[in-house]
Amino acid sequence: MKRSRRSFLKIAGISALGIGSKPILNAFSASAPQGDTPQPAVMRKPEALTAKHWAMVIDTTKFKSRDDFKPIIEACHSIHNVPELKNKNHEIKWIWEEGYKHAFPTLENPYFEEKVKDLPFLVLCNHCENPPCVRACPTKATFKRESDGIVLMDFHRCIGCRFCMAACPYGARSFNFRDPRPFIKEEKINLKFPRRTKGVVEKCNFCAERLAVGQLPACVEAANGAIIFGDLADPDSDVRKLVSTNYTIRRKLSLGTSPSVYYIV
């Protein structure tokens, strides 16, 4: 019975999306769409960056103003074909700024400097070690890559049920209420990354497609050293050393999701 329901959802998802529009880069498509378990078809080159547990450290002390966020957000959204929608209710966000009280609503520390609580923070998908979005997805369109911990999406499998959005406690996912393609400026279209369609959920992917060709995430390159990315499982990596030697915070730790994004404050 369970298998029949699963098969129905797959067929419904494929039909709803119009599977004919194959992305140029199948970085997040299942290599075997008819199978029960998605296998990420990231075409890794010999120079690909690899890790056992990719993690990110955002050093908030290196940001002076909101203007410092703009090139970072622009780099991410530009390379991933994120549309520019004026309607806030339809906005698509992979990385954005959030106030302290919204980013860390459960983190009480009376000894924080007041200026810390007044600062905006860059937020994104936390690529949780225990991701509730993966459990909530009925079609396995969202899945955790066990080799390195990145939580990925197969856009072709997404049926737009938005269960993942309800399950994510960080609001890290966006839903395409409208066809996003007309809202991407032609001169900014990145033909190496798939564009999404109406009715699909999307989010940050830790730039898995760039890691596959030996490049760091776009936000890291644009951050001038304020965002550090690396293998948390490697005791000699920069992220591991920063987490070990600095006071860091993570979002909503009490929920047990174990985010892979750390903040130095």
Coordinates of C-alpha atoms in Angstrom, one line a residue:
M1 CA 0.0 0.0 0.0
K2 CA 2.8 2.3 0.9
R3 CA 4.6 1.6 -2.3
S4 CA 1.5 2.4 -4.3
R5 CA 1.1 5.8 -2.7
R6 CA 4.7 6.6 -3.2
S7 CA 4.5 5.7 -6.8
F8 CA 1.4 7.9 -7.2
L9 CA 3.2 10.9 -5.7
K10 CA 6.1 10.4 -8.0
I11 CA 3.9 10.3 -11.1
A12 CA 1.9 13.3 -9.8
G13 CA 5.1 15.2 -9.1
I14 CA 6.6 14.5 -12.5
S15 CA 3.4 15.4 -14.3
A16 CA 2.9 18.6 -12.4
L17 CA 6.4 19.9 -13.2
G18 CA 6.6 19.0 -16.8
I19 CA 9.6 16.9 -16.7
G20 CA 10.5 17.8 -20.3
S21 CA 12.4 20.8 -19.1
K22 CA 15.6 19.0 -18.2
P23 CA 18.1 21.2 -16.4
I24 CA 21.5 21.9 -18.0
L25 CA 23.2 20.8 -14.9
N26 CA 21.7 17.9 -13.2
A27 CA 23.5 18.6 -10.0
F28 CA 20.5 17.9 -7.9
S29 CA 18.6 15.4 -10.0
A30 CA 18.3 11.8 -9.1
S31 CA 20.4 9.6 -11.3
A32 CA 17.6 7.0 -11.2
P33 CA 14.3 9.0 -11.2
Q34 CA 12.3 5.8 -11.1
G35 CA 14.1 4.4 -8.0
D36 CA 13.0 4.7 -4.4
T37 CA 16.1 6.4 -3.3
P38 CA 17.5 9.5 -5.0
Q39 CA 21.2 9.4 -5.9
P40 CA 22.8 12.8 -6.4
A41 CA 24.1 13.0 -10.0
V42 CA 26.7 15.6 -9.2
M43 CA 29.3 15.3 -11.9
R44 CA 32.5 15.6 -9.8
K45 CA 35.7 16.5 -11.5
P46 CA 39.1 15.3 -10.2
E47 CA 39.6 18.7 -8.6
A48 CA 36.4 18.5 -6.6
L49 CA 36.5 19.6 -3.0
T50 CA 35.4 16.9 -0.6
A51 CA 34.7 16.5 3.1
K52 CA 33.1 14.3 5.6
H53 CA 31.0 17.1 7.1
W54 CA 30.8 20.4 5.3
A55 CA 30.2 23.3 7.7
M56 CA 30.2 27.1 7.6
V57 CA 31.4 29.6 10.1
I58 CA 30.1 33.2 9.8
D59 CA 32.3 35.6 11.6
T60 CA 29.9 38.4 12.5
T61 CA 32.6 40.6 13.9
K62 CA 34.0 41.2 10.4
F63 CA 30.8 42.8 9.2
K64 CA 30.5 46.5 9.7
S65 CA 27.1 47.3 8.1
R66 CA 24.3 45.8 6.0
D67 CA 26.2 47.0 3.0
D68 CA 28.7 44.2 3.6
F69 CA 25.9 41.6 3.0
K70 CA 24.9 42.9 -0.4
P71 CA 27.7 41.4 -2.5
I72 CA 27.4 38.1 -0.7
I73 CA 23.6 37.8 -1.3
E74 CA 24.0 39.0 -4.8
A75 CA 26.7 36.5 -5.6
C76 CA 24.6 33.6 -4.3
H77 CA 21.3 34.6 -5.9
S78 CA 23.0 35.5 -9.2
I79 CA 24.8 32.2 -9.6
H80 CA 21.7 30.2 -8.7
N81 CA 19.2 32.1 -10.9
V82 CA 17.2 33.3 -8.0
P83 CA 14.5 35.6 -9.3
E84 CA 13.9 39.2 -8.2
L85 CA 10.3 39.4 -7.1
K86 CA 8.9 42.6 -5.7
N87 CA 6.0 40.9 -3.9
K88 CA 7.5 40.0 -0.5
N89 CA 5.0 37.1 -0.2
H90 CA 6.5 35.6 -3.3
E91 CA 10.1 36.3 -2.5
I92 CA 12.7 33.6 -3.1
K93 CA 15.7 33.6 -0.7
W94 CA 18.7 31.4 -0.5
I95 CA 20.7 33.6 1.9
W96 CA 19.4 36.8 3.5
E97 CA 19.7 39.0 6.5
E98 CA 17.7 38.5 9.7
G99 CA 17.6 40.4 13.0
Y100 CA 19.0 38.7 16.1
K101 CA 15.7 38.2 17.8
H102 CA 14.3 36.3 14.8
A103 CA 17.5 34.4 14.0
F104 CA 18.1 33.3 17.6
P105 CA 14.8 33.6 19.4
T106 CA 15.7 30.9 22.0
L107 CA 19.2 32.1 22.7
E108 CA 19.2 34.2 25.9
N109 CA 22.5 35.5 27.0
P110 CA 22.4 38.6 29.3
Y111 CA 26.1 39.1 28.9
F112 CA 25.9 39.8 25.2
E113 CA 26.8 43.3 24.2
E114 CA 23.7 45.2 23.2
K115 CA 25.2 46.0 19.8
V116 CA 25.2 42.2 19.1
K117 CA 21.4 42.1 19.5
D118 CA 21.0 45.0 17.2
L119 CA 23.1 43.5 14.4
P120 CA 21.5 41.7 11.4
F121 CA 22.8 38.2 10.7
L122 CA 23.2 36.4 7.5
V123 CA 21.0 33.3 7.5
L124 CA 20.6 30.3 5.2
C125 CA 19.8 26.6 5.2
N126 CA 21.7 25.1 8.1
H127 CA 22.3 21.8 6.5
C128 CA 21.3 20.1 9.7
E129 CA 22.8 16.8 10.8
N130 CA 19.3 15.8 11.8
P131 CA 17.2 17.6 9.1
P132 CA 13.4 17.5 9.8
C133 CA 12.8 18.6 6.2
V134 CA 14.2 15.3 4.9
R135 CA 11.8 13.3 7.1
A136 CA 8.8 15.4 6.0
C137 CA 9.3 15.1 2.3
P138 CA 7.0 12.5 0.9
T139 CA 8.8 12.1 -2.5
K140 CA 12.4 12.2 -1.2
A141 CA 12.9 15.3 -3.2
T142 CA 14.9 16.6 -0.2
F143 CA 17.6 14.3 1.0
K144 CA 20.8 14.4 2.9
R145 CA 24.0 13.4 1.1
E146 CA 25.5 11.0 3.5
S147 CA 29.0 11.4 2.1
D148 CA 29.4 15.0 3.3
G149 CA 26.2 16.0 5.1
I150 CA 24.8 18.5 2.5
V151 CA 21.0 18.6 2.4
L152 CA 20.1 18.7 -1.3
M153 CA 17.0 19.0 -3.4
D154 CA 16.0 17.2 -6.5
F155 CA 13.8 19.8 -8.2
H156 CA 12.2 17.2 -10.5
R157 CA 10.9 15.2 -7.6
C158 CA 9.4 18.2 -5.7
I159 CA 5.6 18.1 -6.0
G160 CA 5.2 21.4 -4.1
C161 CA 3.4 20.0 -1.1
R162 CA 5.5 22.3 1.1
F163 CA 5.7 19.8 4.0
C164 CA 9.4 20.6 4.0
M165 CA 8.7 24.3 4.6
A166 CA 6.4 23.5 7.5
A167 CA 9.1 21.2 9.0
C168 CA 12.0 23.5 8.7
P169 CA 12.3 25.6 11.9
Y170 CA 14.6 28.2 10.2
G171 CA 12.3 29.3 7.3
A172 CA 15.2 28.4 5.0
R173 CA 13.0 27.3 2.1
S174 CA 11.1 29.3 -0.5
F175 CA 8.2 28.3 -2.6
N176 CA 7.7 29.4 -6.2
F177 CA 4.2 30.7 -6.2
R178 CA 4.9 32.1 -9.7
D179 CA 7.0 30.9 -12.6
P180 CA 10.3 32.5 -11.5
R181 CA 11.9 32.4 -15.0
P182 CA 10.5 35.7 -16.3
F183 CA 11.9 37.5 -13.2
I184 CA 15.5 36.6 -13.9
K185 CA 17.2 39.2 -15.9
E186 CA 18.4 37.8 -19.2
E187 CA 21.9 39.1 -18.8
K188 CA 22.1 37.4 -15.3
I189 CA 20.9 33.9 -16.3
N190 CA 23.5 31.3 -15.4
L191 CA 23.1 28.6 -18.0
K192 CA 25.2 26.2 -15.9
F193 CA 22.5 26.0 -13.1
P194 CA 18.9 24.8 -13.6
R195 CA 16.1 27.3 -13.4
R196 CA 13.0 26.3 -11.4
T197 CA 9.4 26.3 -12.3
K198 CA 6.2 27.4 -10.6
G199 CA 5.2 25.1 -7.7
V200 CA 8.7 24.0 -6.7
V201 CA 10.5 24.6 -3.4
E202 CA 14.1 25.7 -3.3
K203 CA 16.9 26.6 -0.9
C204 CA 20.6 26.9 -0.4
N205 CA 22.6 23.9 -1.4
F206 CA 26.0 24.9 0.0
C207 CA 27.0 25.3 -3.7
A208 CA 27.4 21.6 -4.2
E209 CA 27.8 22.3 -8.0
R210 CA 30.8 24.5 -7.3
L211 CA 32.4 22.1 -4.8
A212 CA 32.1 19.4 -7.6
V213 CA 34.5 21.5 -9.8
G214 CA 36.9 22.6 -7.0
Q215 CA 35.3 25.9 -6.1
L216 CA 34.2 27.3 -2.8
P217 CA 30.6 28.4 -2.3
A218 CA 29.9 31.8 -4.0
C219 CA 29.0 33.5 -0.7
V220 CA 32.4 32.4 0.8
E221 CA 34.3 33.9 -2.1
A222 CA 32.3 37.2 -1.9
A223 CA 32.7 37.5 1.9
N224 CA 36.4 38.7 2.1
G225 CA 37.2 36.2 4.8
A226 CA 34.0 36.8 6.9
I227 CA 32.6 33.4 5.9
I228 CA 34.7 30.3 6.3
F229 CA 33.8 26.9 4.8
G230 CA 35.4 23.6 5.3
D231 CA 35.4 20.1 6.7
L232 CA 34.3 20.1 10.4
A233 CA 35.4 16.5 10.7
D234 CA 39.0 17.5 9.9
P235 CA 40.8 18.7 13.1
D236 CA 43.2 20.7 10.9
S237 CA 40.6 22.5 8.9
D238 CA 40.0 26.2 9.4
V239 CA 36.3 25.8 10.3
R240 CA 37.2 23.2 13.0
K241 CA 39.9 25.5 14.5
L242 CA 37.5 28.4 14.5
V243 CA 34.8 26.5 16.2
S244 CA 37.2 25.1 18.7
T245 CA 38.8 28.4 19.6
N246 CA 36.0 30.9 19.4
Y247 CA 32.7 31.4 21.2
T248 CA 30.1 30.4 18.6
I249 CA 26.3 30.2 18.5
R250 CA 24.0 28.2 16.3
R251 CA 20.3 28.7 15.6
K252 CA 17.6 26.9 17.7
L253 CA 19.9 24.3 19.1
S254 CA 17.3 23.1 21.5
L255 CA 15.3 21.6 18.6
G256 CA 18.0 18.9 18.2
T257 CA 18.6 19.5 14.5
S258 CA 22.3 20.2 14.9
P259 CA 22.9 23.0 12.4
S260 CA 26.1 23.0 10.4
V261 CA 26.3 26.8 10.3
Y262 CA 28.1 28.5 13.2
Y263 CA 28.3 32.2 14.1
I264 CA 31.2 33.9 15.8
V265 CA 29.8 36.7 17.9

